[in-house]
Each structure stands twice: as C-alpha cells, then as structure tokens.
Amino acid sequence: MPLDATRRSFFQGMFGSAAAVAMAQQALAQQDSPNGLPTRRLGRTNEQVSILCLGGWHIGAVPDQKEAIKIMHAAIDEGMTFFDNAWDYHDGGSEEIMGRALAEGGKRDKVFLMTKNCERDYKGSMSNLEDSLRRMKTDRIDLWQFHEMVYDSDPDWVFEKGGLKAALEAQKAGKVRHIGFTGHKDPSIHIKMLNKPYDWATAQMPVNVLDAHYRSFQREAIPVCLARDVGVVGMKSLGGGGPRGEIPTNTSVTAVECHRFALSLPVSTLVVGIMSMEDLHGVVATARDFKPMSDASKAVLLSKVADVAGDGRYERFKSTQDFDGPHHRKQHGFAV
C-alpha cells in the first residue's frame, strides 16, 4: 500500500473524518534542514521547528553542569534547535543552566526557546516571566506556555485571575512571541482550554503508545488542535512516569519504537529527555532522515501494550497526583 494511503488508513481509524485525516497528514509534512534534523510547521505560528525538542527538566538533572552545557551545544550542532523549559524545573536551576549555555557564542539566536509560566494570576505571571528572562539571559521567549493544566479549574483560572492578560501584555511588549499551554492529566481539560476565547499557538501533551488506550490525547485532543491549527508539542513518549520515562518492562516495545511511533503522529515536535551524550546521539539517530512508521507497524505496537495500557497503571501522570508539580499542588490547596 502506498505510504500516503497507509497514513490515511491509520488516521481514519483514529480521527474519523476525512478533513481531520487531511490535517494530520499536513501536520506531518517535513522540511529538510541544513543542521541535520527535519523540521515541521508549528501550527499557526508558521515557525519551522526541529522535530525533536530538548527537554528542560532532564537537562537540569544532569549532575555535572559543564556536561549539561556541552550536551546543549551538541544538540544545537545536531539541529535540535527547539529548547523546552519551565519556571519551576529544579527551582529555576534548569532555566539558569540553559541560560548559561545559550549565552555562549550567539547560541540564543540559533534556538527556538520555550519556557512555561506556573502562575494563573496577573501578578504571578509577570513575576514568572521576569524570572525566566533573567535566568535564561534573554530579552524574549519564543513560546511561553501556561504550565500543567491538570486540574479542571485551571483553564478558568488562567482567564479569571489575569494570567492570559499578562501573557498578552508581554506579547505586545515583545517579551513573548507565542502563547500556548501544557498538561498531562486528561484530554478533557485540554479541550476545555482549547474552547476558551483565545486562539492558542500550541498545546503540549502526552503522546505515546499507551496513550492510545487510556484518556487518549492523541484520539481526543489532537484532532481539536488540528482543526484549529494549534501546534501539538508531544511529550512523555516512552509512556512511563519515572525520571527517564520508563517503558513498561513486561512489553517488548523499545525506546526507538516509542520515539518513532510518537513522531509518526501529527505532532510538530517531540520533547525528549536527554541526560547524556549517549541519550542525545540515540534520539538524533532516530530522528535524522525520519520517515513515519507504516500503518501495520503502529498497529503492532498498539496491540503489544493493549493489555497493560487501558487502566492507566503506567501513565500515572494521568491516573494519580504523584506527578503534579509541587507548585501547582499548593495552588490548589493539596499537600506536597
């Protein structure tokens, strides 16, 4: 079966309508990059971004900061020029080490820089932004996302408490270029956010083989994003909830297969955790000259995890509060 027909078959089963299938195929369109990694369009921003994004939490967990900086510089050289971060990662440590790396040799201008706002109100959002700009030694954030939309009230709070007002003012002032949001709990919360009266640039969400079977972002949230030209930023591609995103040990699915599956869905970019040069070289090898998996290969992977994926036992960031950030737990009055 021709590749385009294969994609149509898979996406027809996942998304249903012919229009959604066409938008999914459009989102998968790639451009070659002189830096090595293919790029895809980031939704309505029309930015072309590398299909891999360097994860900010993991780079902040590298024990040797000099090694972390070397990894970031090597990532840029390999063409991984989308960098992820968040105000609360390692109490600001991730932003600080990333700022040090990007301050060297004009690296900042080579990177599409994203970080996340952990507040919902106006004053707190402005404070988060100034902290992030200072730590990362820059005068602008290319993509600023509201972090962890994981409680049902979060979308309301962003609007009612003034968070979006702060983001729009920051955008007008040139400190923020694009505005999006993230979350890992339930696609219904993403859809609530998408239905708010604002045209989001991006939405970040879990995208993995397990997700297809439980509270599925790829089946429920991605079609809404595609219909509204919202760039999808994938994360948690290995499916597990541990520091390295552990793959369920009682399946035969490999990390390479997990990454290839996620990149074969209509995401603009996939955030990957990198804590060593070995990690970097592994994911780059998967993404260089990437071609989407066949319909049959995706179906085989989904069938391998079907028995263990349906109850959320591995995607515990969906089924428990264990992976909700301490800052956000405190916002909602939960114990840390």
PDB file of N, CA, C and O in Angstrom, residues 29-74:
ATOM      1  N   ALA A  29       3.995  16.904   7.465  1.00  0.00           N
ATOM      2  CA  ALA A  29       4.884  17.330   6.382  1.00  0.00           C
ATOM      3  C   ALA A  29       6.178  17.883   6.965  1.00  0.00           C
ATOM      4  O   ALA A  29       6.163  18.674   7.910  1.00  0.00           O
ATOM      5  N   GLN A  30       7.299  17.454   6.421  1.00  0.00           N
ATOM      6  CA  GLN A  30       8.612  17.833   6.939  1.00  0.00           C
ATOM      7  C   GLN A  30       9.422  18.572   5.885  1.00  0.00           C
ATOM      8  O   GLN A  30       9.234  18.389   4.697  1.00  0.00           O
ATOM      9  N   GLN A  31      10.316  19.415   6.389  1.00  0.00           N
ATOM     10  CA  GLN A  31      11.299  20.063   5.542  1.00  0.00           C
ATOM     11  C   GLN A  31      12.687  19.617   5.968  1.00  0.00           C
ATOM     12  O   GLN A  31      12.950  19.417   7.159  1.00  0.00           O
ATOM     13  N   ASP A  32      13.565  19.457   4.997  1.00  0.00           N
ATOM     14  CA  ASP A  32      14.955  19.172   5.323  1.00  0.00           C
ATOM     15  C   ASP A  32      15.593  20.401   5.936  1.00  0.00           C
ATOM     16  O   ASP A  32      15.211  21.541   5.633  1.00  0.00           O
ATOM     17  N   SER A  33      16.561  20.162   6.810  1.00  0.00           N
ATOM     18  CA  SER A  33      17.261  21.258   7.457  1.00  0.00           C
ATOM     19  C   SER A  33      18.756  21.093   7.250  1.00  0.00           C
ATOM     20  O   SER A  33      19.276  19.981   7.349  1.00  0.00           O
ATOM     21  N   PRO A  34      19.461  22.183   6.984  1.00  0.00           N
ATOM     22  CA  PRO A  34      20.915  22.076   6.817  1.00  0.00           C
ATOM     23  C   PRO A  34      21.613  21.638   8.094  1.00  0.00           C
ATOM     24  O   PRO A  34      22.736  21.140   8.050  1.00  0.00           O
ATOM     25  N   ASN A  35      20.930  21.786   9.233  1.00  0.00           N
ATOM     26  CA  ASN A  35      21.521  21.386  10.515  1.00  0.00           C
ATOM     27  C   ASN A  35      21.397  19.891  10.785  1.00  0.00           C
ATOM     28  O   ASN A  35      21.977  19.393  11.744  1.00  0.00           O
ATOM     29  N   GLY A  36      20.583  19.178   9.982  1.00  0.00           N
ATOM     30  CA  GLY A  36      20.540  17.735  10.155  1.00  0.00           C
ATOM     31  C   GLY A  36      19.195  17.148  10.482  1.00  0.00           C
ATOM     32  O   GLY A  36      18.812  16.138   9.914  1.00  0.00           O
ATOM     33  N   LEU A  37      18.441  17.743  11.392  1.00  0.00           N
ATOM     34  CA  LEU A  37      17.142  17.190  11.754  1.00  0.00           C
ATOM     35  C   LEU A  37      16.043  17.818  10.909  1.00  0.00           C
ATOM     36  O   LEU A  37      16.061  19.030  10.656  1.00  0.00           O
ATOM     37  N   PRO A  38      15.050  17.036  10.493  1.00  0.00           N
ATOM     38  CA  PRO A  38      13.917  17.618   9.763  1.00  0.00           C
ATOM     39  C   PRO A  38      13.171  18.615  10.650  1.00  0.00           C
ATOM     40  O   PRO A  38      13.270  18.590  11.885  1.00  0.00           O
ATOM     41  N   THR A  39      12.406  19.474  10.007  1.00  0.00           N
ATOM     42  CA  THR A  39      11.566  20.421  10.735  1.00  0.00           C
ATOM     43  C   THR A  39      10.117  20.246  10.299  1.00  0.00           C
ATOM     44  O   THR A  39       9.829  19.739   9.216  1.00  0.00           O
ATOM     45  N   ARG A  40       9.219  20.673  11.175  1.00  0.00           N
ATOM     46  CA  ARG A  40       7.789  20.710  10.873  1.00  0.00           C
ATOM     47  C   ARG A  40       7.233  22.068  11.270  1.00  0.00           C
ATOM     48  O   ARG A  40       7.794  22.779  12.115  1.00  0.00           O
ATOM     49  N   ARG A  41       6.087  22.386  10.686  1.00  0.00           N
ATOM     50  CA  ARG A  41       5.418  23.653  10.973  1.00  0.00           C
ATOM     51  C   ARG A  41       4.775  23.596  12.355  1.00  0.00           C
ATOM     52  O   ARG A  41       4.085  22.639  12.699  1.00  0.00           O
ATOM     53  N   LEU A  42       4.962  24.655  13.137  1.00  0.00           N
ATOM     54  CA  LEU A  42       4.399  24.734  14.484  1.00  0.00           C
ATOM     55  C   LEU A  42       3.054  25.461  14.444  1.00  0.00           C
ATOM     56  O   LEU A  42       2.916  26.613  14.855  1.00  0.00           O
ATOM     57  N   GLY A  43       2.055  24.774  13.916  1.00  0.00           N
ATOM     58  CA  GLY A  43       0.706  25.331  13.912  1.00  0.00           C
ATOM     59  C   GLY A  43       0.639  26.706  13.272  1.00  0.00           C
ATOM     60  O   GLY A  43       1.370  27.027  12.335  1.00  0.00           O
ATOM     61  N   ARG A  44      -0.249  27.542  13.799  1.00  0.00           N
ATOM     62  CA  ARG A  44      -0.494  28.851  13.203  1.00  0.00           C
ATOM     63  C   ARG A  44       0.688  29.807  13.349  1.00  0.00           C
ATOM     64  O   ARG A  44       0.686  30.886  12.746  1.00  0.00           O
ATOM     65  N   THR A  45       1.700  29.445  14.138  1.00  0.00           N
ATOM     66  CA  THR A  45       2.872  30.317  14.231  1.00  0.00           C
ATOM     67  C   THR A  45       3.623  30.372  12.908  1.00  0.00           C
ATOM     68  O   THR A  45       4.372  31.325  12.663  1.00  0.00           O
ATOM     69  N   ASN A  46       3.469  29.313  12.101  1.00  0.00           N
ATOM     70  CA  ASN A  46       4.196  29.160  10.848  1.00  0.00           C
ATOM     71  C   ASN A  46       5.701  29.042  11.034  1.00  0.00           C
ATOM     72  O   ASN A  46       6.457  29.085  10.057  1.00  0.00           O
ATOM     73  N   GLU A  47       6.149  28.879  12.278  1.00  0.00           N
ATOM     74  CA  GLU A  47       7.566  28.607  12.527  1.00  0.00           C
ATOM     75  C   GLU A  47       7.879  27.177  12.083  1.00  0.00           C
ATOM     76  O   GLU A  47       7.062  26.266  12.262  1.00  0.00           O
ATOM     77  N   GLN A  48       9.057  26.993  11.537  1.00  0.00           N
ATOM     78  CA  GLN A  48       9.560  25.652  11.262  1.00  0.00           C
ATOM     79  C   GLN A  48      10.478  25.262  12.422  1.00  0.00           C
ATOM     80  O   GLN A  48      11.473  25.945  12.681  1.00  0.00           O
ATOM     81  N   VAL A  49      10.127  24.194  13.140  1.00  0.00           N
ATOM     82  CA  VAL A  49      10.902  23.800  14.320  1.00  0.00           C
ATOM     83  C   VAL A  49      11.400  22.368  14.157  1.00  0.00           C
ATOM     84  O   VAL A  49      10.782  21.544  13.474  1.00  0.00           O
ATOM     85  N   SER A  50      12.515  22.077  14.790  1.00  0.00           N
ATOM     86  CA  SER A  50      13.068  20.728  14.721  1.00  0.00           C
ATOM     87  C   SER A  50      12.085  19.732  15.309  1.00  0.00           C
ATOM     88  O   SER A  50      11.376  20.030  16.280  1.00  0.00           O
ATOM     89  N   ILE A  51      12.024  18.534  14.729  1.00  0.00           N
ATOM     90  CA  ILE A  51      11.033  17.550  15.174  1.00  0.00           C
ATOM     91  C   ILE A  51      11.365  16.977  16.541  1.00  0.00           C
ATOM     92  O   ILE A  51      10.526  16.300  17.145  1.00  0.00           O
ATOM     93  N   LEU A  52      12.548  17.246  17.061  1.00  0.00           N
ATOM     94  CA  LEU A  52      12.896  16.911  18.438  1.00  0.00           C
ATOM     95  C   LEU A  52      13.131  18.197  19.219  1.00  0.00           C
ATOM     96  O   LEU A  52      13.706  19.155  18.705  1.00  0.00           O
ATOM     97  N   CYS A  53      12.704  18.191  20.460  1.00  0.00           N
ATOM     98  CA  CYS A  53      12.849  19.334  21.357  1.00  0.00           C
ATOM     99  C   CYS A  53      13.589  18.871  22.607  1.00  0.00           C
ATOM    100  O   CYS A  53      13.215  17.862  23.224  1.00  0.00           O
ATOM    101  N   LEU A  54      14.634  19.590  22.998  1.00  0.00           N
ATOM    102  CA  LEU A  54      15.424  19.217  24.169  1.00  0.00           C
ATOM    103  C   LEU A  54      14.669  19.550  25.449  1.00  0.00           C
ATOM    104  O   LEU A  54      14.309  20.707  25.682  1.00  0.00           O
ATOM    105  N   GLY A  55      14.417  18.529  26.270  1.00  0.00           N
ATOM    106  CA  GLY A  55      13.624  18.695  27.484  1.00  0.00           C
ATOM    107  C   GLY A  55      14.360  19.431  28.599  1.00  0.00           C
ATOM    108  O   GLY A  55      15.492  19.080  28.943  1.00  0.00           O
ATOM    109  N   GLY A  56      13.722  20.437  29.162  1.00  0.00           N
ATOM    110  CA  GLY A  56      14.355  21.264  30.177  1.00  0.00           C
ATOM    111  C   GLY A  56      14.497  20.592  31.534  1.00  0.00           C
ATOM    112  O   GLY A  56      15.461  20.848  32.253  1.00  0.00           O
ATOM    113  N   TRP A  57      13.528  19.738  31.904  1.00  0.00           N
ATOM    114  CA  TRP A  57      13.641  19.104  33.226  1.00  0.00           C
ATOM    115  C   TRP A  57      14.874  18.209  33.265  1.00  0.00           C
ATOM    116  O   TRP A  57      15.653  18.255  34.218  1.00  0.00           O
ATOM    117  N   HIS A  58      15.052  17.405  32.233  1.00  0.00           N
ATOM    118  CA  HIS A  58      16.150  16.444  32.232  1.00  0.00           C
ATOM    119  C   HIS A  58      17.510  17.127  32.174  1.00  0.00           C
ATOM    120  O   HIS A  58      18.451  16.714  32.848  1.00  0.00           O
ATOM    121  N   ILE A  59      17.635  18.185  31.369  1.00  0.00           N
ATOM    122  CA  ILE A  59      18.937  18.840  31.261  1.00  0.00           C
ATOM    123  C   ILE A  59      19.306  19.481  32.596  1.00  0.00           C
ATOM    124  O   ILE A  59      20.491  19.576  32.944  1.00  0.00           O
ATOM    125  N   GLY A  60      18.297  19.881  33.364  1.00  0.00           N
ATOM    126  CA  GLY A  60      18.570  20.429  34.690  1.00  0.00           C
ATOM    127  C   GLY A  60      18.933  19.368  35.712  1.00  0.00           C
ATOM    128  O   GLY A  60      19.413  19.689  36.806  1.00  0.00           O
ATOM    129  N   ALA A  61      18.706  18.098  35.371  1.00  0.00           N
ATOM    130  CA  ALA A  61      19.027  16.993  36.284  1.00  0.00           C
ATOM    131  C   ALA A  61      20.398  16.380  36.003  1.00  0.00           C
ATOM    132  O   ALA A  61      20.829  15.479  36.727  1.00  0.00           O
ATOM    133  N   VAL A  62      21.085  16.843  34.951  1.00  0.00           N
ATOM    134  CA  VAL A  62      22.437  16.348  34.674  1.00  0.00           C
ATOM    135  C   VAL A  62      23.349  16.780  35.824  1.00  0.00           C
ATOM    136  O   VAL A  62      23.435  17.980  36.116  1.00  0.00           O
ATOM    137  N   PRO A  63      24.024  15.847  36.503  1.00  0.00           N
ATOM    138  CA  PRO A  63      24.798  16.198  37.704  1.00  0.00           C
ATOM    139  C   PRO A  63      25.904  17.220  37.455  1.00  0.00           C
ATOM    140  O   PRO A  63      26.142  18.100  38.278  1.00  0.00           O
ATOM    141  N   ASP A  64      26.586  17.109  36.330  1.00  0.00           N
ATOM    142  CA  ASP A  64      27.710  17.985  36.003  1.00  0.00           C
ATOM    143  C   ASP A  64      27.216  19.102  35.083  1.00  0.00           C
ATOM    144  O   ASP A  64      26.836  18.855  33.938  1.00  0.00           O
ATOM    145  N   GLN A  65      27.192  20.326  35.570  1.00  0.00           N
ATOM    146  CA  GLN A  65      26.649  21.426  34.777  1.00  0.00           C
ATOM    147  C   GLN A  65      27.474  21.691  33.521  1.00  0.00           C
ATOM    148  O   GLN A  65      26.920  22.074  32.482  1.00  0.00           O
ATOM    149  N   LYS A  66      28.777  21.484  33.583  1.00  0.00           N
ATOM    150  CA  LYS A  66      29.597  21.651  32.383  1.00  0.00           C
ATOM    151  C   LYS A  66      29.194  20.635  31.313  1.00  0.00           C
ATOM    152  O   LYS A  66      29.163  20.956  30.128  1.00  0.00           O
ATOM    153  N   GLU A  67      28.861  19.420  31.750  1.00  0.00           N
ATOM    154  CA  GLU A  67      28.410  18.404  30.813  1.00  0.00           C
ATOM    155  C   GLU A  67      27.050  18.781  30.235  1.00  0.00           C
ATOM    156  O   GLU A  67      26.796  18.581  29.040  1.00  0.00           O
ATOM    157  N   ALA A  68      26.169  19.341  31.067  1.00  0.00           N
ATOM    158  CA  ALA A  68      24.856  19.776  30.587  1.00  0.00           C
ATOM    159  C   ALA A  68      25.015  20.824  29.488  1.00  0.00           C
ATOM    160  O   ALA A  68      24.305  20.784  28.465  1.00  0.00           O
ATOM    161  N   ILE A  69      25.940  21.753  29.671  1.00  0.00           N
ATOM    162  CA  ILE A  69      26.170  22.789  28.662  1.00  0.00           C
ATOM    163  C   ILE A  69      26.725  22.166  27.380  1.00  0.00           C
ATOM    164  O   ILE A  69      26.311  22.520  26.274  1.00  0.00           O
ATOM    165  N   LYS A  70      27.651  21.220  27.505  1.00  0.00           N
ATOM    166  CA  LYS A  70      28.185  20.525  26.331  1.00  0.00           C
ATOM    167  C   LYS A  70      27.077  19.809  25.565  1.00  0.00           C
ATOM    168  O   LYS A  70      27.044  19.824  24.333  1.00  0.00           O
ATOM    169  N   ILE A  71      26.159  19.174  26.303  1.00  0.00           N
ATOM    170  CA  ILE A  71      25.048  18.466  25.661  1.00  0.00           C
ATOM    171  C   ILE A  71      24.179  19.448  24.877  1.00  0.00           C
ATOM    172  O   ILE A  71      23.803  19.185  23.722  1.00  0.00           O
ATOM    173  N   MET A  72      23.868  20.597  25.476  1.00  0.00           N
ATOM    174  CA  MET A  72      23.029  21.576  24.788  1.00  0.00           C
ATOM    175  C   MET A  72      23.713  22.122  23.544  1.00  0.00           C
ATOM    176  O   MET A  72      23.089  22.281  22.485  1.00  0.00           O
ATOM    177  N   HIS A  73      25.000  22.395  23.644  1.00  0.00           N
ATOM    178  CA  HIS A  73      25.723  22.891  22.467  1.00  0.00           C
ATOM    179  C   HIS A  73      25.755  21.831  21.371  1.00  0.00           C
ATOM    180  O   HIS A  73      25.585  22.153  20.184  1.00  0.00           O
ATOM    181  N   ALA A  74      25.971  20.578  21.763  1.00  0.00           N
ATOM    182  CA  ALA A  74      25.990  19.492  20.777  1.00  0.00           C
ATOM    183  C   ALA A  74      24.612  19.317  20.138  1.00  0.00           C
ATOM    184  O   ALA A  74      24.499  19.036  18.939  1.00  0.00           O
TER     185      ALA A  74
END
